[in-house]
Structure formats: C-alpha cells, structure tokens
Amino acid sequence: SSGINAEYGTLGSHASGFASVVVRGVLTDPEPTTAVRANTARFTCVVRADTPPTLITWYTEDAQRAVGNVTMTTSGNDTTCILEINPATEAHEYLCTAQWNDTAAGSVSSDPALLTIHEFTENPGDYNAVLGFNFTLR
C-alpha cells in the first residue's frame, strides 16, 4: 500500500479511556523493495507536516530497530527519511515511525514494506547484469 497513513486530526477519545492524541503530519508509506543478496536495499519514507518530526525511526516487523544507514532531509513541509541496508541479507518487513518532541503531538507509523532478497544465479552471463548495481523497484 502506498498512501497516506495518518492525517492532521485527533485519535482516540477521553470517553473511552484513551488519551486524545493530535497527529501533526501525513506519512507516505515506503514501497516494497527487491535487492540481490549482499547488495544495497533502499526504503524511503516521507512525512509532510508544518513542523518537521524530531525523529524518524525505522523498525523491522518484530519491532526491532532496523540496522542500516539512515539519512534525513527536509524541504518545505516534507521530511524524507531513507534507510539503506547494505549488505541486504535477509527478507524483512520495514516500517518508519515519525515522532515529535511535544508528547501531545504523538507519533505516526507507516504500513510495513517487504524487502525481498534474490540470490545470484549460476549462469555466468547473469552476473554481468547484476554485480555492482544497487537498485530499488518501485
């Protein structure tokens, strides 16, 4: 799914016993990615908000913090966070979570995106097509 995970608004209610949380941003889910084993896999998460998030964190499907190189850039109201996993060795689902310092603002998380790993083939002619290239399928 590639779309909006949350919008400006209020989640929960005091009547049901849940705290009221104002979500500050709109988050675009990362797309599923395919990589050749031992090459780089790349996921992108974009948060649109009047105030950039204080922190964007990547997690695996088992709630472990994802290991990889993370870069964040902000342009206008968009904050882009890229996770690069190198070498990509195991298939996992990855999701990003944006947080703000103001606890009333809460946080927002993406839907998970699957990393699929492909093995090298035994055909020597295929090596020329895949060795040395990092790619992201969108």
C-alpha atoms as a PDB file:
ATOM      1  CA  SER A   1       0.000   0.000   0.000  1.00  0.00           C
ATOM      2  CA  SER A   2       1.367   3.367  -0.875  1.00  0.00           C
ATOM      3  CA  GLY A   3      -0.643   6.130   0.553  1.00  0.00           C
ATOM      4  CA  ILE A   4      -1.420   8.262   3.486  1.00  0.00           C
ATOM      5  CA  ASN A   5      -1.189   6.597   6.871  1.00  0.00           C
ATOM      6  CA  ALA A   6      -2.462   9.441   9.051  1.00  0.00           C
ATOM      7  CA  GLU A   7      -3.638  12.991   8.671  1.00  0.00           C
ATOM      8  CA  TYR A   8      -3.998  16.033  10.890  1.00  0.00           C
ATOM      9  CA  GLY A   9      -6.669  15.244  13.421  1.00  0.00           C
ATOM     10  CA  THR A  10      -7.430  13.674  16.741  1.00  0.00           C
ATOM     11  CA  LEU A  11      -7.173   9.978  17.516  1.00  0.00           C
ATOM     12  CA  GLY A  12      -8.925   8.316  20.441  1.00  0.00           C
ATOM     13  CA  SER A  13     -11.311   9.874  22.917  1.00  0.00           C
ATOM     14  CA  HIS A  14     -11.426  10.619  26.613  1.00  0.00           C
ATOM     15  CA  ALA A  15     -14.810   8.901  26.990  1.00  0.00           C
ATOM     16  CA  SER A  16     -13.387   5.503  26.021  1.00  0.00           C
ATOM     17  CA  GLY A  17     -10.421   5.873  28.344  1.00  0.00           C
ATOM     18  CA  PHE A  18      -7.893   6.565  25.597  1.00  0.00           C
ATOM     19  CA  ALA A  19      -5.836   9.731  25.631  1.00  0.00           C
ATOM     20  CA  SER A  20      -6.535  12.234  22.891  1.00  0.00           C
ATOM     21  CA  VAL A  21      -3.545  12.499  20.547  1.00  0.00           C
ATOM     22  CA  VAL A  22      -3.175  15.131  17.843  1.00  0.00           C
ATOM     23  CA  VAL A  23      -1.231  13.795  14.873  1.00  0.00           C
ATOM     24  CA  ARG A  24       0.828  16.538  13.291  1.00  0.00           C
ATOM     25  CA  GLY A  25       1.713  15.025   9.945  1.00  0.00           C
ATOM     26  CA  VAL A  26       0.859  12.960   6.924  1.00  0.00           C
ATOM     27  CA  LEU A  27       3.096   9.961   6.268  1.00  0.00           C
ATOM     28  CA  THR A  28       3.610   8.252   2.909  1.00  0.00           C
ATOM     29  CA  ASP A  29       4.264   4.515   3.270  1.00  0.00           C
ATOM     30  CA  PRO A  30       7.522   3.039   1.939  1.00  0.00           C
ATOM     31  CA  GLU A  31       7.221   0.831  -1.144  1.00  0.00           C
ATOM     32  CA  PRO A  32       8.192  -2.888  -1.189  1.00  0.00           C
ATOM     33  CA  THR A  33      11.794  -3.329  -2.340  1.00  0.00           C
ATOM     34  CA  THR A  34      13.764  -6.091  -4.048  1.00  0.00           C
ATOM     35  CA  ALA A  35      17.553  -6.492  -3.837  1.00  0.00           C
ATOM     36  CA  VAL A  36      20.172  -9.024  -4.849  1.00  0.00           C
ATOM     37  CA  ARG A  37      21.706 -10.641  -1.749  1.00  0.00           C
ATOM     38  CA  ALA A  38      24.700  -8.643  -0.436  1.00  0.00           C
ATOM     39  CA  ASN A  39      23.762  -5.515  -2.414  1.00  0.00           C
ATOM     40  CA  THR A  40      22.059  -2.397  -1.059  1.00  0.00           C
ATOM     41  CA  ALA A  41      18.323  -2.222  -0.394  1.00  0.00           C
ATOM     42  CA  ARG A  42      16.717   1.222  -0.040  1.00  0.00           C
ATOM     43  CA  PHE A  43      13.438   2.306   1.569  1.00  0.00           C
ATOM     44  CA  THR A  44      12.030   5.846   1.544  1.00  0.00           C
ATOM     45  CA  CYS A  45       9.533   7.353   3.972  1.00  0.00           C
ATOM     46  CA  VAL A  46       8.126  10.886   3.546  1.00  0.00           C
ATOM     47  CA  VAL A  47       6.437  12.887   6.318  1.00  0.00           C
ATOM     48  CA  ARG A  48       4.522  16.055   5.437  1.00  0.00           C
ATOM     49  CA  ALA A  49       3.965  18.357   8.419  1.00  0.00           C
ATOM     50  CA  ASP A  50       4.037  22.046   9.347  1.00  0.00           C
ATOM     51  CA  THR A  51       6.687  21.188  11.956  1.00  0.00           C
ATOM     52  CA  PRO A  52       9.266  18.584  10.858  1.00  0.00           C
ATOM     53  CA  PRO A  53       9.357  15.493  13.051  1.00  0.00           C
ATOM     54  CA  THR A  54      12.051  15.400  15.710  1.00  0.00           C
ATOM     55  CA  LEU A  55      12.881  11.783  14.938  1.00  0.00           C
ATOM     56  CA  ILE A  56      12.088   9.230  12.250  1.00  0.00           C
ATOM     57  CA  THR A  57      12.973   5.669  13.209  1.00  0.00           C
ATOM     58  CA  TRP A  58      12.924   2.513  11.073  1.00  0.00           C
ATOM     59  CA  TYR A  59      11.812  -0.820  12.547  1.00  0.00           C
ATOM     60  CA  THR A  60      11.542  -4.423  11.353  1.00  0.00           C
ATOM     61  CA  GLU A  61       8.291  -6.379  11.609  1.00  0.00           C
ATOM     62  CA  ASP A  62       9.330  -7.762  15.006  1.00  0.00           C
ATOM     63  CA  ALA A  63       9.643  -4.230  16.476  1.00  0.00           C
ATOM     64  CA  GLN A  64      13.444  -4.307  16.413  1.00  0.00           C
ATOM     65  CA  ARG A  65      15.194  -1.111  15.365  1.00  0.00           C
ATOM     66  CA  ALA A  66      16.346  -1.570  11.769  1.00  0.00           C
ATOM     67  CA  VAL A  67      20.098  -1.615  11.177  1.00  0.00           C
ATOM     68  CA  GLY A  68      21.332   0.451   8.245  1.00  0.00           C
ATOM     69  CA  ASN A  69      22.416   3.871   7.082  1.00  0.00           C
ATOM     70  CA  VAL A  70      19.678   6.479   7.666  1.00  0.00           C
ATOM     71  CA  THR A  71      19.614   9.925   6.068  1.00  0.00           C
ATOM     72  CA  MET A  72      17.002  12.632   6.604  1.00  0.00           C
ATOM     73  CA  THR A  73      16.420  15.750   4.535  1.00  0.00           C
ATOM     74  CA  THR A  74      13.783  18.446   4.919  1.00  0.00           C
ATOM     75  CA  SER A  75      12.445  20.600   2.107  1.00  0.00           C
ATOM     76  CA  GLY A  76       9.493  22.848   2.884  1.00  0.00           C
ATOM     77  CA  ASN A  77       6.909  20.760   4.743  1.00  0.00           C
ATOM     78  CA  ASP A  78       8.341  17.413   3.558  1.00  0.00           C
ATOM     79  CA  THR A  79      10.865  15.402   5.555  1.00  0.00           C
ATOM     80  CA  THR A  80      12.320  12.465   3.618  1.00  0.00           C
ATOM     81  CA  CYS A  81      13.982   9.624   5.501  1.00  0.00           C
ATOM     82  CA  ILE A  82      15.929   6.973   3.572  1.00  0.00           C
ATOM     83  CA  LEU A  83      17.032   3.647   5.050  1.00  0.00           C
ATOM     84  CA  GLU A  84      19.852   1.884   3.190  1.00  0.00           C
ATOM     85  CA  ILE A  85      20.591  -1.693   4.198  1.00  0.00           C
ATOM     86  CA  ASN A  86      23.992  -2.866   2.993  1.00  0.00           C
ATOM     87  CA  PRO A  87      24.505  -5.693   2.669  1.00  0.00           C
ATOM     88  CA  ALA A  88      20.921  -6.848   2.291  1.00  0.00           C
ATOM     89  CA  THR A  89      20.970 -10.440   3.509  1.00  0.00           C
ATOM     90  CA  GLU A  90      17.538 -11.273   4.948  1.00  0.00           C
ATOM     91  CA  ALA A  91      13.950 -10.646   3.917  1.00  0.00           C
ATOM     92  CA  HIS A  92      12.100  -8.471   6.438  1.00  0.00           C
ATOM     93  CA  GLU A  93       9.235  -6.018   6.543  1.00  0.00           C
ATOM     94  CA  TYR A  94      10.294  -2.461   7.409  1.00  0.00           C
ATOM     95  CA  LEU A  95       8.227   0.456   8.679  1.00  0.00           C
ATOM     96  CA  CYS A  96       9.043   4.003   9.716  1.00  0.00           C
ATOM     97  CA  THR A  97       7.750   5.959  12.709  1.00  0.00           C
ATOM     98  CA  ALA A  98       7.802   9.768  12.938  1.00  0.00           C
ATOM     99  CA  GLN A  99       7.835  11.413  16.375  1.00  0.00           C
ATOM    100  CA  TRP A 100       7.711  14.962  17.676  1.00  0.00           C
ATOM    101  CA  ASN A 101       9.192  16.273  20.977  1.00  0.00           C
ATOM    102  CA  ASP A 102       5.785  17.564  22.031  1.00  0.00           C
ATOM    103  CA  THR A 103       4.180  14.442  23.514  1.00  0.00           C
ATOM    104  CA  ALA A 104       0.692  15.803  22.774  1.00  0.00           C
ATOM    105  CA  ALA A 105       1.604  15.643  19.081  1.00  0.00           C
ATOM    106  CA  GLY A 106       2.138  11.896  19.292  1.00  0.00           C
ATOM    107  CA  SER A 107       3.677   9.842  16.558  1.00  0.00           C
ATOM    108  CA  VAL A 108       2.629   8.230  13.298  1.00  0.00           C
ATOM    109  CA  SER A 109       3.807   4.936  11.758  1.00  0.00           C
ATOM    110  CA  SER A 110       3.768   3.639   8.218  1.00  0.00           C
ATOM    111  CA  ASP A 111       2.413   0.352   6.996  1.00  0.00           C
ATOM    112  CA  PRO A 112       5.239  -2.197   6.625  1.00  0.00           C
ATOM    113  CA  ALA A 113       7.018  -2.670   3.297  1.00  0.00           C
ATOM    114  CA  LEU A 114       8.566  -6.018   2.370  1.00  0.00           C
ATOM    115  CA  LEU A 115      12.229  -6.474   1.406  1.00  0.00           C
ATOM    116  CA  THR A 116      12.612  -9.455  -0.942  1.00  0.00           C
ATOM    117  CA  ILE A 117      16.102 -10.904  -1.435  1.00  0.00           C
ATOM    118  CA  HIS A 118      17.168 -12.598  -4.666  1.00  0.00           C
ATOM    119  CA  GLU A 119      20.159 -14.912  -4.922  1.00  0.00           C
ATOM    120  CA  PHE A 120      22.819 -14.747  -7.618  1.00  0.00           C
ATOM    121  CA  THR A 121      22.184 -17.179 -10.442  1.00  0.00           C
ATOM    122  CA  GLU A 122      24.631 -19.854 -11.566  1.00  0.00           C
ATOM    123  CA  ASN A 123      24.600 -18.588 -15.154  1.00  0.00           C
ATOM    124  CA  PRO A 124      27.824 -16.514 -15.603  1.00  0.00           C
ATOM    125  CA  GLY A 125      26.105 -14.320 -18.173  1.00  0.00           C
ATOM    126  CA  ASP A 126      23.661 -13.145 -15.484  1.00  0.00           C
ATOM    127  CA  TYR A 127      26.463 -11.836 -13.250  1.00  0.00           C
ATOM    128  CA  ASN A 128      27.197  -9.014 -15.686  1.00  0.00           C
ATOM    129  CA  ALA A 129      23.630  -7.816 -15.310  1.00  0.00           C
ATOM    130  CA  VAL A 130      23.551  -7.701 -11.507  1.00  0.00           C
ATOM    131  CA  LEU A 131      27.025  -7.322  -9.994  1.00  0.00           C
ATOM    132  CA  GLY A 132      27.913  -3.867  -8.771  1.00  0.00           C
ATOM    133  CA  PHE A 133      24.470  -2.367  -9.153  1.00  0.00           C
ATOM    134  CA  ASN A 134      22.174  -1.242  -6.365  1.00  0.00           C
ATOM    135  CA  PHE A 135      18.568  -0.789  -7.319  1.00  0.00           C
ATOM    136  CA  THR A 136      15.136  -0.130  -5.926  1.00  0.00           C
ATOM    137  CA  LEU A 137      11.987  -1.394  -7.588  1.00  0.00           C
ATOM    138  CA  ARG A 138       9.007   0.894  -7.181  1.00  0.00           C
END
